[in-house]
mmCIF file of C-alpha atoms and ligand atoms in Angstrom:
data_model
loop_
_atom_site.group_PDB
_atom_site.id
_atom_site.type_symbol
_atom_site.label_atom_id
_atom_site.label_comp_id
_atom_site.label_asym_id
_atom_site.label_seq_id
_atom_site.Cartn_x
_atom_site.Cartn_y
_atom_site.Cartn_z
ATOM 1 C CA MET W 136 3.929 -28.234 -5.924
ATOM 2 C CA SER W 137 5.702 -25.416 -7.482
ATOM 3 C CA ARG W 138 8.840 -26.205 -9.318
ATOM 4 C CA ARG W 139 9.739 -22.571 -10.119
ATOM 5 C CA ARG W 140 12.170 -21.107 -7.609
ATOM 6 C CA GLN W 141 11.677 -18.924 -5.192
ATOM 7 C CA ILE W 142 13.614 -15.214 -5.083
ATOM 8 C CA TYR W 143 12.115 -13.904 -1.419
ATOM 9 C CA GLU W 144 9.981 -14.807 1.212
ATOM 10 C CA GLY W 145 8.618 -10.991 2.858
ATOM 11 C CA LYS W 146 5.567 -10.325 5.498
ATOM 12 C CA ALA W 147 2.752 -10.381 3.175
ATOM 13 C CA LYS W 148 4.836 -11.656 -0.133
ATOM 14 C CA ILE W 149 6.275 -13.965 -1.015
ATOM 15 C CA LEU W 150 8.518 -13.742 -5.065
ATOM 16 C CA TYR W 151 8.932 -16.300 -7.397
ATOM 17 C CA GLU W 152 11.224 -16.262 -10.880
ATOM 18 C CA GLY W 153 9.563 -14.801 -13.450
ATOM 19 C CA PRO W 154 8.730 -16.890 -17.019
ATOM 20 C CA GLU W 155 10.841 -14.097 -18.908
ATOM 21 C CA PRO W 156 14.453 -12.873 -17.702
ATOM 22 C CA GLY W 157 13.552 -9.360 -16.283
ATOM 23 C CA THR W 158 10.382 -10.907 -14.463
ATOM 24 C CA ILE W 159 9.252 -11.589 -11.009
ATOM 25 C CA ILE W 160 5.574 -12.848 -9.809
ATOM 26 C CA GLN W 161 4.697 -11.815 -6.397
ATOM 27 C CA TYR W 162 2.015 -14.188 -4.801
ATOM 28 C CA PHE W 163 0.489 -13.072 -1.602
ATOM 29 C CA LYS W 164 -0.287 -14.448 1.867
ATOM 30 C CA ASP W 165 -2.697 -14.139 4.300
ATOM 31 C CA ASP W 166 -0.708 -13.864 6.716
ATOM 32 C CA ALA W 167 -0.626 -10.067 8.661
ATOM 33 C CA THR W 168 2.579 -9.086 10.875
ATOM 34 C CA ALA W 169 2.079 -5.497 12.814
ATOM 35 C CA PHE W 170 4.896 -3.915 15.377
ATOM 36 C CA ASN W 171 7.814 -5.365 13.049
ATOM 37 C CA ALA W 172 6.694 -8.195 12.777
ATOM 38 C CA GLN W 173 6.190 -8.699 16.434
ATOM 39 C CA LYS W 174 2.570 -9.275 16.293
ATOM 40 C CA LYS W 175 1.498 -12.660 13.603
ATOM 41 C CA GLY W 176 -1.742 -13.137 12.743
ATOM 42 C CA MET W 177 -4.281 -14.613 9.791
ATOM 43 C CA ILE W 178 -6.335 -12.357 7.395
ATOM 44 C CA SER W 179 -8.564 -15.599 5.492
ATOM 45 C CA GLY W 180 -8.982 -14.612 1.892
ATOM 46 C CA LYS W 181 -5.939 -11.042 2.326
ATOM 47 C CA GLY W 182 -3.618 -12.303 -0.237
ATOM 48 C CA VAL W 183 -7.040 -12.698 -2.459
ATOM 49 C CA ILE W 184 -8.015 -8.910 -1.990
ATOM 50 C CA ASN W 185 -4.334 -7.330 -1.632
ATOM 51 C CA ASN W 186 -3.523 -8.607 -5.460
ATOM 52 C CA ARG W 187 -6.721 -7.726 -6.941
ATOM 53 C CA VAL W 188 -6.879 -4.303 -5.418
ATOM 54 C CA SER W 189 -3.510 -3.711 -6.260
ATOM 55 C CA GLU W 190 -3.783 -4.740 -9.389
ATOM 56 C CA HIS W 191 -6.512 -2.027 -9.306
ATOM 57 C CA ILE W 192 -4.414 0.850 -8.416
ATOM 58 C CA PHE W 193 -1.341 -0.043 -10.558
ATOM 59 C CA THR W 194 -3.466 -0.094 -13.732
ATOM 60 C CA LEU W 195 -5.198 3.457 -12.557
ATOM 61 C CA LEU W 196 -2.076 4.827 -12.096
ATOM 62 C CA SER W 197 -0.166 3.447 -15.026
ATOM 63 C CA GLY W 198 -3.167 5.236 -17.046
ATOM 64 C CA ILE W 199 -1.615 8.456 -15.593
ATOM 65 C CA GLY W 200 1.484 8.206 -16.507
ATOM 66 C CA ILE W 201 3.264 7.680 -13.259
ATOM 67 C CA PRO W 202 6.120 3.952 -14.360
ATOM 68 C CA THR W 203 4.909 1.092 -12.644
ATOM 69 C CA HIS W 204 6.450 -2.390 -12.161
ATOM 70 C CA PHE W 205 2.202 -4.411 -12.714
ATOM 71 C CA ILE W 206 2.751 -6.419 -16.118
ATOM 72 C CA ARG W 207 -0.831 -8.427 -15.409
ATOM 73 C CA ARG W 208 -2.269 -10.582 -13.134
ATOM 74 C CA LEU W 209 -2.094 -14.213 -13.313
ATOM 75 C CA ASN W 210 -4.240 -15.819 -10.233
ATOM 76 C CA MET W 211 -6.280 -15.189 -7.094
ATOM 77 C CA ARG W 212 -3.536 -15.048 -5.725
ATOM 78 C CA GLU W 213 -0.237 -13.724 -8.407
ATOM 79 C CA GLN W 214 0.981 -11.684 -10.664
ATOM 80 C CA LEU W 215 3.592 -10.928 -13.474
ATOM 81 C CA VAL W 216 5.646 -7.334 -12.292
ATOM 82 C CA LYS W 217 9.169 -6.574 -13.767
ATOM 83 C CA GLN W 218 11.921 -7.270 -11.500
ATOM 84 C CA VAL W 219 13.231 -3.921 -10.295
ATOM 85 C CA GLU W 220 16.203 -2.975 -7.332
ATOM 86 C CA ILE W 221 14.321 -1.646 -4.354
ATOM 87 C CA ILE W 222 15.390 1.140 -3.464
ATOM 88 C CA PRO W 223 15.287 0.380 0.926
ATOM 89 C CA ILE W 224 13.363 2.891 1.582
ATOM 90 C CA GLU W 225 9.358 3.324 2.987
ATOM 91 C CA VAL W 226 6.885 6.782 1.626
ATOM 92 C CA VAL W 227 4.906 7.309 3.790
ATOM 93 C CA ILE W 228 2.399 10.308 2.282
ATOM 94 C CA ARG W 229 -0.116 11.970 4.924
ATOM 95 C CA ASN W 230 -3.626 13.735 5.068
ATOM 96 C CA VAL W 231 -4.546 13.406 8.193
ATOM 97 C CA ALA W 232 -2.751 12.558 11.725
ATOM 98 C CA ALA W 233 -3.101 8.978 12.892
ATOM 99 C CA GLY W 234 -0.741 6.353 13.866
ATOM 100 C CA SER W 235 3.352 6.713 14.867
ATOM 101 C CA LEU W 236 2.467 10.953 13.658
ATOM 102 C CA SER W 237 0.333 11.033 16.150
ATOM 103 C CA LYS W 238 2.001 9.376 18.382
ATOM 104 C CA ARG W 239 5.613 10.843 18.122
ATOM 105 C CA LEU W 240 4.201 14.456 17.918
ATOM 106 C CA GLY W 241 0.972 14.258 19.871
ATOM 107 C CA ILE W 242 -1.100 14.828 17.507
ATOM 108 C CA GLU W 243 -4.714 13.768 18.155
ATOM 109 C CA GLU W 244 -5.877 10.893 15.649
ATOM 110 C CA GLY W 245 -8.324 12.575 12.743
ATOM 111 C CA THR W 246 -6.796 16.165 12.583
ATOM 112 C CA GLN W 247 -6.717 17.660 8.949
ATOM 113 C CA LEU W 248 -3.030 18.322 8.243
ATOM 114 C CA PRO W 249 -3.204 21.760 6.496
ATOM 115 C CA ARG W 250 -0.538 20.037 3.899
ATOM 116 C CA THR W 251 0.649 16.897 2.973
ATOM 117 C CA ILE W 252 3.167 15.313 4.759
ATOM 118 C CA ILE W 253 6.174 13.596 3.327
ATOM 119 C CA GLU W 254 8.342 11.028 5.248
ATOM 120 C CA TYR W 255 10.919 8.273 4.362
ATOM 121 C CA TYR W 256 12.380 5.158 6.731
ATOM 122 C CA TYR W 257 14.831 3.527 6.030
ATOM 123 C CA LYS W 258 13.825 -0.502 5.119
ATOM 124 C CA ASP W 259 15.958 -2.458 8.081
ATOM 125 C CA ASP W 260 12.952 -4.324 10.233
ATOM 126 C CA ALA W 261 16.810 -4.613 12.440
ATOM 127 C CA LEU W 262 16.411 -1.034 12.762
ATOM 128 C CA ASN W 263 12.643 -1.129 13.376
ATOM 129 C CA ASP W 264 12.944 1.154 10.179
ATOM 130 C CA PRO W 265 13.902 3.401 11.381
ATOM 131 C CA MET W 266 12.868 7.854 9.629
ATOM 132 C CA VAL W 267 15.462 9.573 7.734
ATOM 133 C CA ALA W 268 16.142 13.289 6.050
ATOM 134 C CA ASP W 269 16.995 13.406 2.273
ATOM 135 C CA GLU W 270 20.133 14.041 3.174
ATOM 136 C CA HIS W 271 20.994 10.219 5.003
ATOM 137 C CA ILE W 272 19.437 9.128 1.759
ATOM 138 C CA ALA W 273 22.217 11.260 0.082
ATOM 139 C CA CYS W 274 25.085 10.455 2.557
ATOM 140 C CA PHE W 275 24.349 6.502 2.674
ATOM 141 C CA GLY W 276 23.928 6.546 -1.269
ATOM 142 C CA TRP W 277 20.276 5.280 -0.500
ATOM 143 C CA ALA W 278 18.906 7.299 -3.560
ATOM 144 C CA THR W 279 21.046 9.839 -5.834
ATOM 145 C CA GLN W 280 19.241 13.803 -5.380
ATOM 146 C CA GLU W 281 17.134 13.520 -8.215
ATOM 147 C CA GLU W 282 15.644 9.540 -7.881
ATOM 148 C CA MET W 283 14.338 11.249 -5.070
ATOM 149 C CA HIS W 284 13.464 13.951 -7.041
ATOM 150 C CA ASP W 285 11.057 11.084 -8.978
ATOM 151 C CA ILE W 286 9.979 9.792 -6.390
ATOM 152 C CA ALA W 287 8.405 12.534 -4.856
ATOM 153 C CA ASP W 288 6.988 13.337 -7.709
ATOM 154 C CA MET W 289 5.530 10.776 -7.923
ATOM 155 C CA ALA W 290 3.738 10.113 -4.748
ATOM 156 C CA ILE W 291 2.318 13.926 -4.135
ATOM 157 C CA ARG W 292 0.967 12.350 -7.827
ATOM 158 C CA VAL W 293 -0.552 9.212 -6.689
ATOM 159 C CA ASN W 294 -1.824 10.961 -3.322
ATOM 160 C CA ASP W 295 -3.712 13.179 -4.798
ATOM 161 C CA PHE W 296 -5.169 10.491 -7.635
ATOM 162 C CA MET W 297 -5.954 8.116 -4.900
ATOM 163 C CA SER W 298 -7.771 10.699 -2.796
ATOM 164 C CA GLY W 299 -10.222 11.347 -5.105
ATOM 165 C CA LEU W 300 -10.550 7.741 -6.456
ATOM 166 C CA PHE W 301 -11.078 7.321 -2.522
ATOM 167 C CA ALA W 302 -13.190 10.506 -1.921
ATOM 168 C CA ALA W 303 -15.540 9.049 -4.733
ATOM 169 C CA ILE W 304 -17.092 5.968 -2.813
ATOM 170 C CA ASN W 305 -16.773 7.486 0.387
ATOM 171 C CA ILE W 306 -13.545 6.501 2.114
ATOM 172 C CA ARG W 307 -11.161 8.952 3.744
ATOM 173 C CA LEU W 308 -7.131 8.435 3.017
ATOM 174 C CA VAL W 309 -5.477 8.636 5.938
ATOM 175 C CA ASP W 310 -1.680 8.019 5.130
ATOM 176 C CA PHE W 311 -0.773 5.376 3.277
ATOM 177 C CA LYS W 312 2.920 3.631 2.028
ATOM 178 C CA LEU W 313 4.670 4.012 -0.680
ATOM 179 C CA GLU W 314 8.016 1.539 -2.257
ATOM 180 C CA PHE W 315 9.755 2.647 -5.235
ATOM 181 C CA GLY W 316 12.429 0.367 -7.008
ATOM 182 C CA ARG W 317 15.186 0.954 -10.205
ATOM 183 C CA ILE W 318 15.332 -0.500 -13.441
ATOM 184 C CA TRP W 319 18.608 -0.630 -16.106
ATOM 185 C CA GLU W 320 18.774 -0.032 -19.226
ATOM 186 C CA ASN W 321 21.580 -0.299 -20.975
ATOM 187 C CA ASP W 322 23.811 2.373 -17.892
ATOM 188 C CA TYR W 323 20.744 4.380 -17.061
ATOM 189 C CA SER W 324 18.234 3.645 -14.366
ATOM 190 C CA ARG W 325 14.368 4.193 -14.434
ATOM 191 C CA VAL W 326 12.303 5.076 -11.001
ATOM 192 C CA LEU W 327 9.277 3.215 -10.768
ATOM 193 C CA LEU W 328 6.362 2.611 -7.836
ATOM 194 C CA ALA W 329 6.503 -1.198 -7.067
ATOM 195 C CA ASP W 330 5.220 -3.440 -4.816
ATOM 196 C CA GLU W 331 1.766 -3.207 -3.181
ATOM 197 C CA ILE W 332 -0.508 -0.764 -3.190
ATOM 198 C CA SER W 333 -4.410 -2.713 -0.305
ATOM 199 C CA PRO W 334 -5.354 -2.065 2.854
ATOM 200 C CA ASP W 335 -2.095 -3.215 4.544
ATOM 201 C CA GLY W 336 -0.486 -0.320 3.742
ATOM 202 C CA CYS W 337 -2.614 2.172 3.969
ATOM 203 C CA ARG W 338 -5.253 3.956 6.862
ATOM 204 C CA LEU W 339 -8.731 3.971 5.464
ATOM 205 C CA TRP W 340 -11.210 5.739 6.706
ATOM 206 C CA ASP W 341 -14.738 5.591 5.936
ATOM 207 C CA MET W 342 -16.377 9.573 5.805
ATOM 208 C CA VAL W 343 -18.805 8.438 7.595
ATOM 209 C CA THR W 344 -19.120 6.489 10.168
ATOM 210 C CA ASN W 345 -14.980 7.471 10.433
ATOM 211 C CA GLU W 346 -14.895 3.350 11.246
ATOM 212 C CA LYS W 347 -11.029 2.370 10.063
ATOM 213 C CA LEU W 348 -11.339 -0.470 7.413
ATOM 214 C CA ASP W 349 -7.855 -1.410 7.062
ATOM 215 C CA LYS W 350 -4.642 -2.870 9.206
ATOM 216 C CA ASP W 351 -5.754 -1.019 11.766
ATOM 217 C CA ARG W 352 -7.749 -3.463 12.833
ATOM 218 C CA PHE W 353 -6.029 -6.083 12.733
ATOM 219 C CA ARG W 354 -2.612 -3.944 15.018
ATOM 220 C CA GLN W 355 -5.212 -2.310 17.443
ATOM 221 C CA ASP W 356 -7.728 -6.161 17.553
ATOM 222 C CA LEU W 357 -10.733 -3.897 16.531
ATOM 223 C CA GLY W 358 -11.890 -7.955 14.794
ATOM 224 C CA GLY W 359 -14.145 -7.924 11.226
ATOM 225 C CA GLU W 360 -10.524 -7.749 9.710
ATOM 226 C CA VAL W 361 -11.447 -10.024 6.694
ATOM 227 C CA GLU W 362 -15.203 -7.730 6.490
ATOM 228 C CA ALA W 363 -13.043 -4.667 5.954
ATOM 229 C CA TYR W 364 -10.373 -5.673 3.368
ATOM 230 C CA GLN W 365 -14.080 -6.933 1.899
ATOM 231 C CA GLU W 366 -15.901 -4.016 2.527
ATOM 232 C CA ILE W 367 -12.420 -1.685 0.561
ATOM 233 C CA ALA W 368 -12.520 -4.529 -3.042
ATOM 234 C CA ARG W 369 -17.218 -4.076 -3.317
ATOM 235 C CA ARG W 370 -16.783 -0.547 -3.311
ATOM 236 C CA LEU W 371 -13.585 0.008 -5.791
ATOM 237 C CA GLY W 372 -16.293 -2.512 -7.930
ATOM 238 C CA LEU W 373 -14.673 -4.992 -7.492
ATOM 239 C CA LEU W 374 -16.064 -7.191 -5.474
ATOM 240 C CA PRO W 375 -20.679 -8.013 -6.534
ATOM 241 C CA VAL W 376 -22.342 -6.366 -4.202
ATOM 242 C CA ASP W 377 -24.628 -7.678 -1.598
ATOM 243 C CA PRO W 378 -27.578 -6.574 -2.169
ATOM 244 C CA ASP W 379 -29.037 -7.423 1.396
ATOM 245 C CA THR W 380 -26.116 -5.479 2.925
ATOM 246 C CA GLU W 381 -26.115 -2.587 0.220
ATOM 247 C CA VAL W 382 -30.430 -1.737 1.736
ATOM 248 C CA LEU W 383 -28.314 -1.736 5.150
ATOM 249 C CA ASP W 384 -25.695 0.460 4.294
ATOM 250 C CA LEU W 385 -27.779 3.343 2.777
ATOM 251 C CA GLU W 386 -30.838 3.267 5.236
ATOM 252 C CA SER W 387 -27.456 3.476 7.990
ATOM 253 C CA HIS W 388 -26.015 5.805 5.713
ATOM 254 C CA ARG W 389 -29.447 8.340 5.184
ATOM 255 C CA LYS W 390 -29.738 7.823 9.178
ATOM 256 C CA ASN W 391 -26.318 9.164 9.816
ATOM 257 C CA ARG W 392 -26.470 12.350 7.622
ATOM 258 C CA GLY W 393 -30.323 12.774 8.841
ATOM 259 C CA LEU W 394 -31.656 12.399 5.214
HETATM 260 N N1 UDP I 752 2.945 2.257 6.760
HETATM 261 C C1 UDP I 752 3.782 0.306 6.263
HETATM 262 N N2 UDP I 752 4.347 -0.518 6.389
HETATM 263 C C2 UDP I 752 5.294 -0.247 7.515
HETATM 264 C C3 UDP I 752 4.853 1.222 8.409
HETATM 265 C C4 UDP I 752 3.904 1.512 7.870
HETATM 266 O O1 UDP I 752 3.078 -0.182 5.129
HETATM 267 O O2 UDP I 752 6.418 -1.328 7.808
HETATM 268 C C5 UDP I 752 1.977 1.941 6.194
HETATM 269 C C6 UDP I 752 0.274 2.134 7.111
HETATM 270 O O3 UDP I 752 -0.121 1.220 7.189
HETATM 271 C C7 UDP I 752 0.124 3.384 7.476
HETATM 272 C C8 UDP I 752 0.930 4.524 7.054
HETATM 273 O O4 UDP I 752 2.360 3.982 6.560
HETATM 274 O O5 UDP I 752 -0.892 3.429 6.124
HETATM 275 C C9 UDP I 752 1.702 5.584 7.973
HETATM 276 O O6 UDP I 752 2.715 4.012 9.229
HETATM 277 P P1 UDP I 752 2.969 4.858 10.400
HETATM 278 O O7 UDP I 752 4.191 5.544 10.652
HETATM 279 O O8 UDP I 752 1.714 5.422 11.440
HETATM 280 O O9 UDP I 752 3.128 3.372 11.230
HETATM 281 P P2 UDP I 752 2.476 2.445 12.756
HETATM 282 O O10 UDP I 752 1.694 3.464 12.888
HETATM 283 O O11 UDP I 752 1.478 1.851 11.415
HETATM 284 O O12 UDP I 752 3.281 1.786 12.892
#
């Protein structure tokens, strides 16, 4: 068995000490949780897909100049990343009303938002990750105002890039969650995009059928979660295309569009 030191086990990942100082290994599990871990289950093969999808998106993002913690993928379930001090804020970016926004404000799910919304949640399971404002973040010193400026800036750039990436494969990026970390160089710190970007933390709807291709399939007991994650990977070009399914997809696509 592994002789590496485990640093932390979260709901979907395990973190191990990396081979060099300042690095860690992220191991992607198949475990799935929802509603602050009140619902638990497994999505078979999810870890392998999330590792690959996250690698793909982080690599593309660093190509447009977003600083990230990603170094390289090591194997099917593991990637090497820079060790960062995680900023205890979940950054949620919304383009279309869904989930907690719809529930809280009574806005029908699927309503296109007239402008993108960024929300912040304080990462604390015991408190159920409460939504917070910039003022709370500054007041309690979770991040500096300069860091929050960089975070908001990056969140918008990531959203623009990812909306285009998914639109090109007929998927609507409804909303998603990002996490950031700080890295110290002498007395200075820098903010990097951290954690993962995968169907676990994004709402992804098929543009033609509105079918949900993300963790809502698990949250809402819709079934077909393994296939949904595979479909995302396939459309991103990360899984071989099944020629039979491809023909079927094309036919239903044509039918839906009245072609
Ligand atoms: N999200 C996440 N982790 C969380 C909470 C939310 O990855 O702990 C993602 C979720 O997948 C969705 C977006 O953030 O894409 C917005 O989630 P929302 O606030 O609507 O909460 P939910 O309905 O998931 O409780």
